[in-house]
Structure formats: C-alpha cells, structure tokens
Amino acid sequence: MILRPVRDTAADAEVVQELAAAAFGEAGPAGPARERAPLRLARTRHLARTDPGGCWLASVDGEPVGAVLSIRREGLWAPSLFAVRPSAQGKGVGRLLLERAAAHSRGCLRGMVCASDSPAAARRYRLAGFTLHPAMRLAGRVDRDGLLDPGDIPVHRGNATHLHLLDSVDRRLRGSAHGPDHELMMGHFEELLIADALAGSGYCYRDGGVVRLLAATSKRIAVRLLREALARVPDGVEARVEYLTAEQEWALDVGLEVGLTPRAGGFVGVRGMRPPTPYLPSGAFL
C-alpha cells in the first residue's frame, strides 16, 4: 500500500469524491453526498492547499482505496473526511490513513470531528482519543406558524467584511478561528447571516434548506439566528439541521416548535475540550 499527499488538482479532487461516494453513498447525514458536488471538489482542493500534511490518499497496486482530509486551525485539529472503499475495509487502510493525518495534529491541544453512524468510524475516532457524543438531526418542512419571533435582535446578511467577527466568535466557542475556511464557505453556501448586538454576536450559514454551521456567544443569539435561517428556507424545501448533541437543546426546542422531526444521526467527537455551545458544527469544516 502506498500513501501520498492529496494534491491541489482536479484529478485528485475527483478521486477523493469517488472514494467518498463508494464509502458513504447517499446514506446518513454525514455522508459527503449530502454536500453538493462543487463544494466537495472545492473543499478537497482547499484543504490540499491549506493542510497538505493532513490530507492523504492510499492506493494498492495503483488503485485508490482510501482518503483522509483533515484541518489544523490555531491549535484545533479536525478530520474533515475519512473514507475507505468497502472492498478495502478491515485491512488496515483506515488505521494507516488516520495515523498519517494525525501526525498533522502534533501540538494541537484540541480536536473535533463529526462522524457518521459507521461502527468502524466510531471505533477509529475513539482509538484516536476522541470522546464521542451521540448526535441528532432535525428534518422536515418548516411550520411557519411556529416561527413567531419578536425579532428584537436584528439579523442581516454577512460578507467578507465580517471575517473579524466570525473569527472572534469561533475563538470564544471552540478556541480557534476557521480562518480561510470562511472564505470558501461564503463562496459556496447560499447565505451568511450575522447578528451583532448588545446581547452578543453570532453567525449562521444556510444553504437551501440546510443549516450548515451556526455559532453564537449566547443561546438567545443562537435561537434568533436559527429561527431566521429556518424562516428563509424556501417553501416546499425540506429543512435540515444536523449534529445536535445534548448540549444543543436550544436548537432541538426550535426545531420541535417549527415541526421538524428529530432522529438519531451520528456523533460529534471532541478531544481536549467539551462540545462548544451554542454551536452547530459543519460536517466538512467543523
């Protein structure tokens, strides 16, 4: 078996996408198929540029069999994708890939990961030192009668001029900024929502019906942002909010109020920290 870094090329991005599709298919909220293809390709090339030491491909006899993408941001390490072709599972491919990617985390005191329901992934992340918190997902059509909100905290669309606010909120909640990842998310998600008031600050990315990432300095701000994001989901489009751990009951309450259905959905793993709250992580960018 040969391991090599993922390159910032269209060819390598396509290989990683094919491996992810083979490993996950359409199943599960954490499956890469939940992301649009342009984002999957852009995410791979972005991380190959920013984190070459954390992104690896494995091949056997010239055939790609597995891939891992991971992110290092200001002392926090986060696996972004971990996929092994089904025919190669149970043969040590995943272990070697994760060990190589984990070398990129040296010196990082904290770690986060969003994992699928896969027993193999849960086992591998647990062996890597992550505490796994069972998560839920919310899905369904938004009942707009449940969206009554005084709107006393203004929410508006954000842009690149708000990068300082985004990084400040990130550092307060998870101890590290997303940095260059925000520019990629702004370019691929439908809209960025910002709240900045005396009660606190926060932001939320919405992409169609999906709440991709939400971070706030108070539950009051977080609730306001989530309500606004769900209110903006187009009529007839299913809303989806993922990776709710027990610490995010505020989000569960909002989802239930607007008619969304909760179901079990993967794990949020943390290392050297507690799950940040109020915070809804992105599966791709944590």
Short mmCIF file of C-alpha atoms in Angstrom, two decimals:
data_model
loop_
_atom_site.label_atom_id
_atom_site.label_comp_id
_atom_site.label_asym_id
_atom_site.label_seq_id
_atom_site.Cartn_x
_atom_site.Cartn_y
_atom_site.Cartn_z
CA MET A 1 0.00 0.00 0.00
CA ILE A 2 1.25 3.48 -0.89
CA LEU A 3 0.28 6.69 0.89
CA ARG A 4 0.79 10.07 -0.73
CA PRO A 5 -0.45 13.61 -0.05
CA VAL A 6 -3.61 14.79 -1.78
CA ARG A 7 -2.62 17.32 -4.46
CA ASP A 8 -4.41 20.53 -5.32
CA THR A 9 -5.59 19.19 -8.70
CA ALA A 10 -8.94 18.47 -10.28
CA ALA A 11 -7.86 14.86 -10.76
CA ASP A 12 -7.15 14.27 -7.06
CA ALA A 13 -10.37 16.03 -6.06
CA GLU A 14 -12.31 13.68 -8.34
CA VAL A 15 -10.55 10.64 -6.85
CA VAL A 16 -11.42 11.74 -3.31
CA GLN A 17 -15.04 12.35 -4.35
CA GLU A 18 -15.29 8.90 -5.93
CA LEU A 19 -13.86 7.23 -2.82
CA ALA A 20 -16.30 9.12 -0.59
CA ALA A 21 -19.23 8.11 -2.80
CA ALA A 22 -18.12 4.47 -2.69
CA ALA A 23 -17.74 4.55 1.10
CA PHE A 24 -20.87 6.50 2.03
CA GLY A 25 -23.24 6.58 -0.93
CA GLU A 26 -26.32 8.64 -0.18
CA ALA A 27 -26.84 7.24 3.32
CA GLY A 28 -26.60 9.19 6.53
CA PRO A 29 -26.39 12.86 7.33
CA ALA A 30 -22.62 12.76 7.48
CA GLY A 31 -22.24 11.22 4.03
CA PRO A 32 -20.43 13.51 1.59
CA ALA A 33 -23.32 13.01 -0.85
CA ARG A 34 -25.20 15.48 1.38
CA GLU A 35 -22.90 18.20 0.05
CA ARG A 36 -23.21 19.50 -3.49
CA ALA A 37 -20.53 18.22 -5.87
CA PRO A 38 -18.90 21.64 -6.47
CA LEU A 39 -18.44 22.08 -2.73
CA ARG A 40 -16.96 18.59 -2.32
CA LEU A 41 -14.42 19.25 -5.06
CA ALA A 42 -13.60 22.76 -3.80
CA ARG A 43 -13.25 21.52 -0.20
CA THR A 44 -10.71 18.88 -1.27
CA ARG A 45 -8.59 21.34 -3.24
CA HIS A 46 -8.87 23.98 -0.50
CA LEU A 47 -7.59 21.60 2.19
CA ALA A 48 -4.87 20.24 -0.10
CA ARG A 49 -3.59 23.85 -0.22
CA THR A 50 -4.07 24.86 3.42
CA ASP A 51 -3.32 21.50 5.09
CA PRO A 52 -1.12 19.33 2.83
CA GLY A 53 0.20 17.45 5.86
CA GLY A 54 -3.31 16.40 6.87
CA CYS A 55 -4.68 15.16 3.52
CA TRP A 56 -3.68 11.71 2.22
CA LEU A 57 -4.60 9.15 -0.41
CA ALA A 58 -3.98 5.41 -0.10
CA SER A 59 -3.62 3.11 -3.10
CA VAL A 60 -2.96 -0.58 -3.65
CA ASP A 61 -1.47 -1.70 -6.97
CA GLY A 62 -2.23 1.74 -8.36
CA GLU A 63 -5.91 1.63 -7.34
CA PRO A 64 -7.08 4.32 -4.87
CA VAL A 65 -8.63 2.63 -1.83
CA GLY A 66 -8.93 5.36 0.80
CA ALA A 67 -8.61 9.05 1.60
CA VAL A 68 -8.47 11.33 4.61
CA LEU A 69 -8.77 15.11 4.77
CA SER A 70 -8.02 16.98 7.99
CA ILE A 71 -7.79 20.58 9.13
CA ARG A 72 -5.48 22.32 11.58
CA ARG A 73 -6.62 25.75 12.77
CA GLU A 74 -4.96 27.59 15.67
CA GLY A 75 -4.38 24.57 17.88
CA LEU A 76 -7.51 22.64 16.89
CA TRP A 77 -7.28 19.57 14.63
CA ALA A 78 -10.36 18.27 12.83
CA PRO A 79 -10.77 15.32 10.44
CA SER A 80 -12.99 16.61 7.62
CA LEU A 81 -13.38 13.40 5.59
CA PHE A 82 -12.35 9.79 6.19
CA ALA A 83 -13.34 7.28 3.53
CA VAL A 84 -12.20 3.74 2.71
CA ARG A 85 -13.52 1.76 -0.23
CA PRO A 86 -15.75 -1.10 1.09
CA SER A 87 -13.57 -3.76 -0.56
CA ALA A 88 -10.55 -2.43 1.35
CA GLN A 89 -12.17 -2.08 4.77
CA GLY A 90 -10.85 -4.21 7.62
CA LYS A 91 -7.39 -4.40 6.06
CA GLY A 92 -5.63 -1.65 7.98
CA VAL A 93 -6.11 1.06 5.34
CA GLY A 94 -8.16 3.31 7.62
CA ARG A 95 -5.74 2.93 10.51
CA LEU A 96 -2.74 3.94 8.42
CA LEU A 97 -4.56 6.88 6.85
CA LEU A 98 -5.73 8.26 10.17
CA GLU A 99 -2.30 7.75 11.75
CA ARG A 100 -0.68 9.73 8.93
CA ALA A 101 -3.28 12.51 9.16
CA ALA A 102 -2.99 12.58 12.96
CA ALA A 103 0.69 13.50 12.62
CA HIS A 104 -0.65 16.81 11.30
CA SER A 105 -2.22 17.37 14.74
CA ARG A 106 1.04 17.37 16.71
CA GLY A 107 0.99 20.25 19.15
CA CYS A 108 -2.78 20.71 18.90
CA LEU A 109 -4.42 20.64 22.32
CA ARG A 110 -7.96 20.33 20.96
CA GLY A 111 -9.76 18.24 18.38
CA MET A 112 -13.25 17.95 16.86
CA VAL A 113 -14.88 15.56 14.42
CA CYS A 114 -18.37 14.91 13.03
CA ALA A 115 -18.79 11.20 12.40
CA SER A 116 -21.42 9.07 10.72
CA ASP A 117 -23.19 6.11 12.32
CA SER A 118 -20.48 3.79 10.96
CA PRO A 119 -19.20 1.50 13.76
CA ALA A 120 -15.78 1.42 12.08
CA ALA A 121 -15.53 5.23 12.09
CA ALA A 122 -16.69 5.45 15.70
CA ARG A 123 -14.10 2.85 16.73
CA ARG A 124 -11.31 4.57 14.83
CA TYR A 125 -12.04 8.02 16.27
CA ARG A 126 -12.39 6.64 19.78
CA LEU A 127 -8.99 4.96 19.45
CA ALA A 128 -7.64 8.34 18.32
CA GLY A 129 -8.68 9.81 21.68
CA PHE A 130 -11.99 11.47 20.80
CA THR A 131 -14.87 11.46 23.27
CA LEU A 132 -17.93 10.61 21.15
CA HIS A 133 -21.19 12.41 21.88
CA PRO A 134 -24.29 10.88 20.23
CA ALA A 135 -25.99 13.40 17.97
CA MET A 136 -29.43 14.02 16.48
CA ARG A 137 -30.58 15.61 13.27
CA LEU A 138 -33.77 17.55 12.58
CA ALA A 139 -35.57 17.35 9.26
CA GLY A 140 -38.92 18.25 7.73
CA ARG A 141 -40.99 21.07 6.27
CA VAL A 142 -40.99 24.26 8.32
CA ASP A 143 -44.29 25.05 10.04
CA ARG A 144 -44.27 28.83 9.66
CA ASP A 145 -46.90 29.23 12.38
CA GLY A 146 -44.19 28.17 14.82
CA LEU A 147 -41.79 30.87 13.67
CA LEU A 148 -43.36 33.67 15.69
CA ASP A 149 -40.42 35.67 16.96
CA PRO A 150 -40.25 39.18 18.36
CA GLY A 151 -37.21 39.84 16.19
CA ASP A 152 -35.73 42.16 18.82
CA ILE A 153 -32.22 41.15 17.74
CA PRO A 154 -31.52 42.30 14.17
CA VAL A 155 -30.16 39.70 11.74
CA HIS A 156 -28.71 40.64 8.37
CA ARG A 157 -26.70 39.09 5.57
CA GLY A 158 -22.97 38.93 6.10
CA ASN A 159 -19.97 39.15 3.79
CA ALA A 160 -16.18 39.28 3.83
CA THR A 161 -16.21 42.47 5.89
CA HIS A 162 -17.43 40.38 8.84
CA LEU A 163 -14.45 37.99 8.94
CA HIS A 164 -13.14 39.55 12.16
CA LEU A 165 -16.50 38.99 13.87
CA LEU A 166 -16.67 35.38 12.62
CA ASP A 167 -13.19 34.54 13.85
CA SER A 168 -13.85 36.24 17.19
CA VAL A 169 -16.98 34.15 17.78
CA ASP A 170 -15.13 30.97 16.70
CA ARG A 171 -12.28 31.60 19.12
CA ARG A 172 -14.63 32.22 22.01
CA LEU A 173 -16.58 28.99 21.41
CA ARG A 174 -14.02 26.45 20.18
CA GLY A 175 -10.72 28.14 20.94
CA SER A 176 -9.76 28.62 17.28
CA ALA A 177 -10.90 30.55 14.24
CA HIS A 178 -11.99 28.93 10.98
CA GLY A 179 -9.74 31.42 9.17
CA PRO A 180 -9.54 30.70 5.41
CA ASP A 181 -12.43 28.23 5.59
CA HIS A 182 -14.89 31.12 5.94
CA GLU A 183 -13.96 32.46 2.52
CA LEU A 184 -14.69 29.07 0.95
CA MET A 185 -17.99 28.75 2.81
CA MET A 186 -19.07 32.24 1.75
CA GLY A 187 -18.39 31.29 -1.85
CA HIS A 188 -20.38 28.05 -1.78
CA PHE A 189 -23.19 28.40 0.76
CA GLU A 190 -26.29 30.36 -0.17
CA GLU A 191 -26.08 32.97 2.56
CA LEU A 192 -24.30 34.02 5.71
CA LEU A 193 -26.48 35.51 8.47
CA ILE A 194 -24.99 37.82 11.09
CA ALA A 195 -26.26 39.00 14.48
CA ASP A 196 -24.28 41.60 16.40
CA ALA A 197 -25.99 43.31 19.31
CA LEU A 198 -25.55 44.17 22.98
CA ALA A 199 -26.84 40.67 23.77
CA GLY A 200 -23.92 39.13 21.91
CA SER A 201 -22.75 38.10 18.44
CA GLY A 202 -23.16 35.13 16.16
CA TYR A 203 -23.43 33.85 12.63
CA CYS A 204 -25.14 31.12 10.63
CA TYR A 205 -24.59 29.66 7.17
CA ARG A 206 -27.70 28.48 5.30
CA ASP A 207 -27.56 26.52 2.07
CA GLY A 208 -31.03 25.89 0.66
CA GLY A 209 -32.82 24.04 3.44
CA VAL A 210 -29.68 23.07 5.32
CA VAL A 211 -28.23 24.92 8.31
CA ARG A 212 -24.54 24.31 7.64
CA LEU A 213 -22.86 25.98 10.63
CA LEU A 214 -24.08 28.14 13.50
CA ALA A 215 -22.05 29.78 16.26
CA ALA A 216 -23.13 32.37 18.82
CA THR A 217 -21.95 33.85 22.09
CA SER A 218 -25.33 33.28 23.78
CA LYS A 219 -28.30 30.96 23.42
CA ARG A 220 -30.54 33.96 22.83
CA ILE A 221 -28.50 34.94 19.77
CA ALA A 222 -28.29 31.32 18.61
CA VAL A 223 -32.07 30.86 18.80
CA ARG A 224 -32.63 34.09 16.87
CA LEU A 225 -30.21 33.02 14.13
CA LEU A 226 -31.67 29.52 13.82
CA ARG A 227 -35.22 30.86 13.61
CA GLU A 228 -34.15 33.33 10.93
CA ALA A 229 -32.34 30.66 8.93
CA LEU A 230 -35.38 28.34 9.03
CA ALA A 231 -37.69 31.21 8.10
CA ARG A 232 -35.59 31.71 4.95
CA VAL A 233 -35.87 28.09 3.80
CA PRO A 234 -37.87 28.25 0.55
CA ASP A 235 -41.43 26.93 0.59
CA GLY A 236 -41.55 23.27 -0.38
CA VAL A 237 -37.90 22.64 0.52
CA GLU A 238 -37.08 20.26 3.38
CA ALA A 239 -35.17 21.88 6.23
CA ARG A 240 -32.30 20.04 7.86
CA VAL A 241 -30.23 20.75 10.98
CA GLU A 242 -27.54 18.25 11.91
CA TYR A 243 -25.13 17.25 14.68
CA LEU A 244 -27.21 18.30 17.69
CA THR A 245 -25.65 16.91 20.87
CA ALA A 246 -27.32 17.09 24.29
CA GLU A 247 -25.67 20.48 24.81
CA GLN A 248 -27.73 21.94 21.96
CA GLU A 249 -31.21 21.54 23.45
CA TRP A 250 -31.95 25.14 22.46
CA ALA A 251 -31.76 24.02 18.81
CA LEU A 252 -33.90 20.95 19.45
CA ASP A 253 -36.56 23.17 21.02
CA VAL A 254 -36.59 25.49 18.00
CA GLY A 255 -36.84 22.53 15.63
CA LEU A 256 -39.74 20.99 17.52
CA GLU A 257 -41.56 24.33 17.61
CA VAL A 258 -41.49 24.56 13.81
CA GLY A 259 -42.49 20.95 13.17
CA LEU A 260 -39.15 19.34 12.38
CA THR A 261 -38.67 15.67 13.26
CA PRO A 262 -35.68 14.58 15.39
CA ARG A 263 -33.80 11.37 14.60
CA ALA A 264 -30.52 9.85 15.75
CA GLY A 265 -27.70 10.93 13.44
CA GLY A 266 -24.03 10.13 14.03
CA PHE A 267 -21.59 11.50 16.60
CA VAL A 268 -19.74 14.68 17.47
CA GLY A 269 -16.31 13.82 18.81
CA VAL A 270 -14.12 16.15 20.87
CA ARG A 271 -10.60 15.84 22.24
CA GLY A 272 -9.14 18.12 24.90
CA MET A 273 -12.34 20.18 25.06
CA ARG A 274 -16.06 19.98 25.66
CA PRO A 275 -18.58 20.34 22.84
CA PRO A 276 -18.84 24.09 22.18
CA THR A 277 -22.25 25.62 22.81
CA PRO A 278 -24.30 27.25 21.46
CA TYR A 279 -22.80 25.73 18.34
CA LEU A 280 -23.96 23.59 15.40
CA PRO A 281 -20.85 22.28 13.62
CA SER A 282 -20.34 21.81 9.93
CA GLY A 283 -19.57 18.23 8.98
CA ALA A 284 -16.98 19.44 6.48
CA PHE A 285 -15.37 22.36 8.32
CA LEU A 286 -16.30 21.66 11.98
#
